CSV table of C-alpha atoms in Angstrom, one decimal:
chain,number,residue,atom,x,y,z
A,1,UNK,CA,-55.1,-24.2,-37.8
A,2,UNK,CA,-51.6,-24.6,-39.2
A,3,UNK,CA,-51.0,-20.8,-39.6
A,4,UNK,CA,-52.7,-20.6,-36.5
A,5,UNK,CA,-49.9,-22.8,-34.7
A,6,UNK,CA,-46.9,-21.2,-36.9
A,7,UNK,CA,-47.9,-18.1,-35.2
A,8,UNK,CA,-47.7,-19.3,-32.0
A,9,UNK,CA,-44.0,-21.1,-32.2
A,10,UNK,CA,-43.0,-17.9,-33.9
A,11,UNK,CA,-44.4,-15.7,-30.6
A,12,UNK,CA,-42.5,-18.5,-28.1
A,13,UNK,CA,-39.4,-19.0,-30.0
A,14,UNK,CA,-36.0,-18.7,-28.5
A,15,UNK,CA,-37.6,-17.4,-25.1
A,16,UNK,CA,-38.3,-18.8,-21.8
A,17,UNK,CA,-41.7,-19.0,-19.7
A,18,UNK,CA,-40.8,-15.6,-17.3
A,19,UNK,CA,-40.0,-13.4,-20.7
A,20,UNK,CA,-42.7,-14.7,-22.6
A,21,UNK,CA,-45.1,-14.0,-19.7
A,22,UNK,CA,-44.1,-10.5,-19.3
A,23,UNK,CA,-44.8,-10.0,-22.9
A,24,UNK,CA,-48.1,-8.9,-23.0
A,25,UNK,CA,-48.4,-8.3,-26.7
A,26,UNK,CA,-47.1,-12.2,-27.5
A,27,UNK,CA,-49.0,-13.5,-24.7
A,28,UNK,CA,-52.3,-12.1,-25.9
A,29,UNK,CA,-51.5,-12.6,-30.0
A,30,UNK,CA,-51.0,-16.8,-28.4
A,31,UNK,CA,-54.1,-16.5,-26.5
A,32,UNK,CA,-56.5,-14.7,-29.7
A,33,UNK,CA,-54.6,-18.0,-31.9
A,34,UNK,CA,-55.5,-20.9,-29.7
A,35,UNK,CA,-58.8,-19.4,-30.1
A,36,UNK,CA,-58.7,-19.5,-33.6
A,37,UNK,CA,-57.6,-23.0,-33.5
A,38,UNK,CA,-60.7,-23.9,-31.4
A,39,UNK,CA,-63.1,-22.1,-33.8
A,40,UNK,CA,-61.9,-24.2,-36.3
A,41,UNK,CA,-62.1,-27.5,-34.7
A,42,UNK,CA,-65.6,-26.7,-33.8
A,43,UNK,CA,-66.0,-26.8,-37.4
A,44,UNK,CA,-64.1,-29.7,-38.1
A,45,UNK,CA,-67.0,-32.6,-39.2
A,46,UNK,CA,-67.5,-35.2,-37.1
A,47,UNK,CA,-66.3,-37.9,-39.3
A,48,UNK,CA,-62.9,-36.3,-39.8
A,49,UNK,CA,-62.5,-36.1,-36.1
A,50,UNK,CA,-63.7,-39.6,-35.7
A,51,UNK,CA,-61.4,-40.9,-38.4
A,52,UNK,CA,-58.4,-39.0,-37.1
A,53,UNK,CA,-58.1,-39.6,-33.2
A,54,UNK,CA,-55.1,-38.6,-32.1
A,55,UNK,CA,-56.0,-35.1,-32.3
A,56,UNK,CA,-57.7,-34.0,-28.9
A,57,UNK,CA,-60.4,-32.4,-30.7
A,58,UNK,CA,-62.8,-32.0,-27.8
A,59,UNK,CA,-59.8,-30.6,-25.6
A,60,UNK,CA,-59.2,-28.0,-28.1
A,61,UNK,CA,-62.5,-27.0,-28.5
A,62,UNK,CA,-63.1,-27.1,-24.4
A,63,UNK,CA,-59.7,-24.5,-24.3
A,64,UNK,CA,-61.3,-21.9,-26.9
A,65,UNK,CA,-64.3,-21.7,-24.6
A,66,UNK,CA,-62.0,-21.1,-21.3
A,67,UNK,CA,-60.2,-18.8,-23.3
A,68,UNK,CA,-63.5,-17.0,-24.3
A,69,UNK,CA,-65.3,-17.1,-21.2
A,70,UNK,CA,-63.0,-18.0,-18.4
A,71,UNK,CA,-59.8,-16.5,-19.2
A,72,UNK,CA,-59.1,-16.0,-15.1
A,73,UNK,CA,-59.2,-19.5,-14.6
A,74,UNK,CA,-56.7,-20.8,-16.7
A,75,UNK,CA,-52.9,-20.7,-15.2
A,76,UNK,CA,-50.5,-19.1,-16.7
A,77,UNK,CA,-48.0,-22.3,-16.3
A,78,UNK,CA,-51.0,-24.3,-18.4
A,79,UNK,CA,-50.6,-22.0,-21.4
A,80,UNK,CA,-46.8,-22.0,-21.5
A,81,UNK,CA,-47.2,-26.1,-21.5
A,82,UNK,CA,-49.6,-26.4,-24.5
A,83,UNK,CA,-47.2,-24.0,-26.4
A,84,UNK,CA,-44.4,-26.2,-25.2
A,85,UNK,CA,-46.2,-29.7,-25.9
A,86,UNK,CA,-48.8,-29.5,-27.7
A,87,UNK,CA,-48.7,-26.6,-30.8
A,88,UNK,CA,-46.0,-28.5,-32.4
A,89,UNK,CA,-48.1,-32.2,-32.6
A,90,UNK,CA,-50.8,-30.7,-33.6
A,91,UNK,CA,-49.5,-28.7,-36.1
A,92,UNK,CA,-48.1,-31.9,-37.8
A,93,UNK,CA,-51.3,-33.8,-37.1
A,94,UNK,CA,-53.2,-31.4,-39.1
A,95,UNK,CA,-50.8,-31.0,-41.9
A,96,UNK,CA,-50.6,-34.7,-42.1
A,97,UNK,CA,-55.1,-34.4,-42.5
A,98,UNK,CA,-54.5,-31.8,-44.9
A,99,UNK,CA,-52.5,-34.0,-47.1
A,100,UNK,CA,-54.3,-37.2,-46.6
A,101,UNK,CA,-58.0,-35.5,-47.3
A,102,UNK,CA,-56.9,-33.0,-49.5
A,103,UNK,CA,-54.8,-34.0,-52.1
């Protein structure tokens, strides 16, 4: 998930919503990694999301299947915000899992 969400701010870094858009190559590289990212919730146990909250692990997971089987539905404005707001929290979140569990 962390390399996952590195690749993503690297993709969205130091450009704005309209050029990032019209980058197809970026936009679809984003899209295949926040699919990643929800494969690997989905296989995050239950008592680690339980213990750890504050990650919005059912969220997650419920974007990697829009991503996989609705792709149309999901706007374009929507994307550029989770890259914008959420990639960077949970990237910490899970580095901050990483280091608690796995020590």
């Amino acid at each position: 998930m962390v390399v996952s969400c590195d690749k993503i701010l690297r993709y969205s870094q130091g450009i704005d919503y309209k050029s990032f858009m019209g980058d197809e190559l970026r936009v679809d590289a984003t899209l295949r990694n926040l699919q990643i990212i929800g494969e690997a919730v989905k296989q995050v146990p239950k008592e680690m999301r339980t213990k750890y909250p504050r990650v919005e692990w059912r969220k997650i997971a419920g974007l990697r299947d829009i991503l996989a089987h609705a792709y149309f539905s999901l706007e374009d404005e929507t994307i550029w915000d989770i890259i914008q707001t959420k990639i960077m929290p949970l990237k910490s979140e899970v580095e901050t899992i990483i280091s608690q569990e796995f020590k």
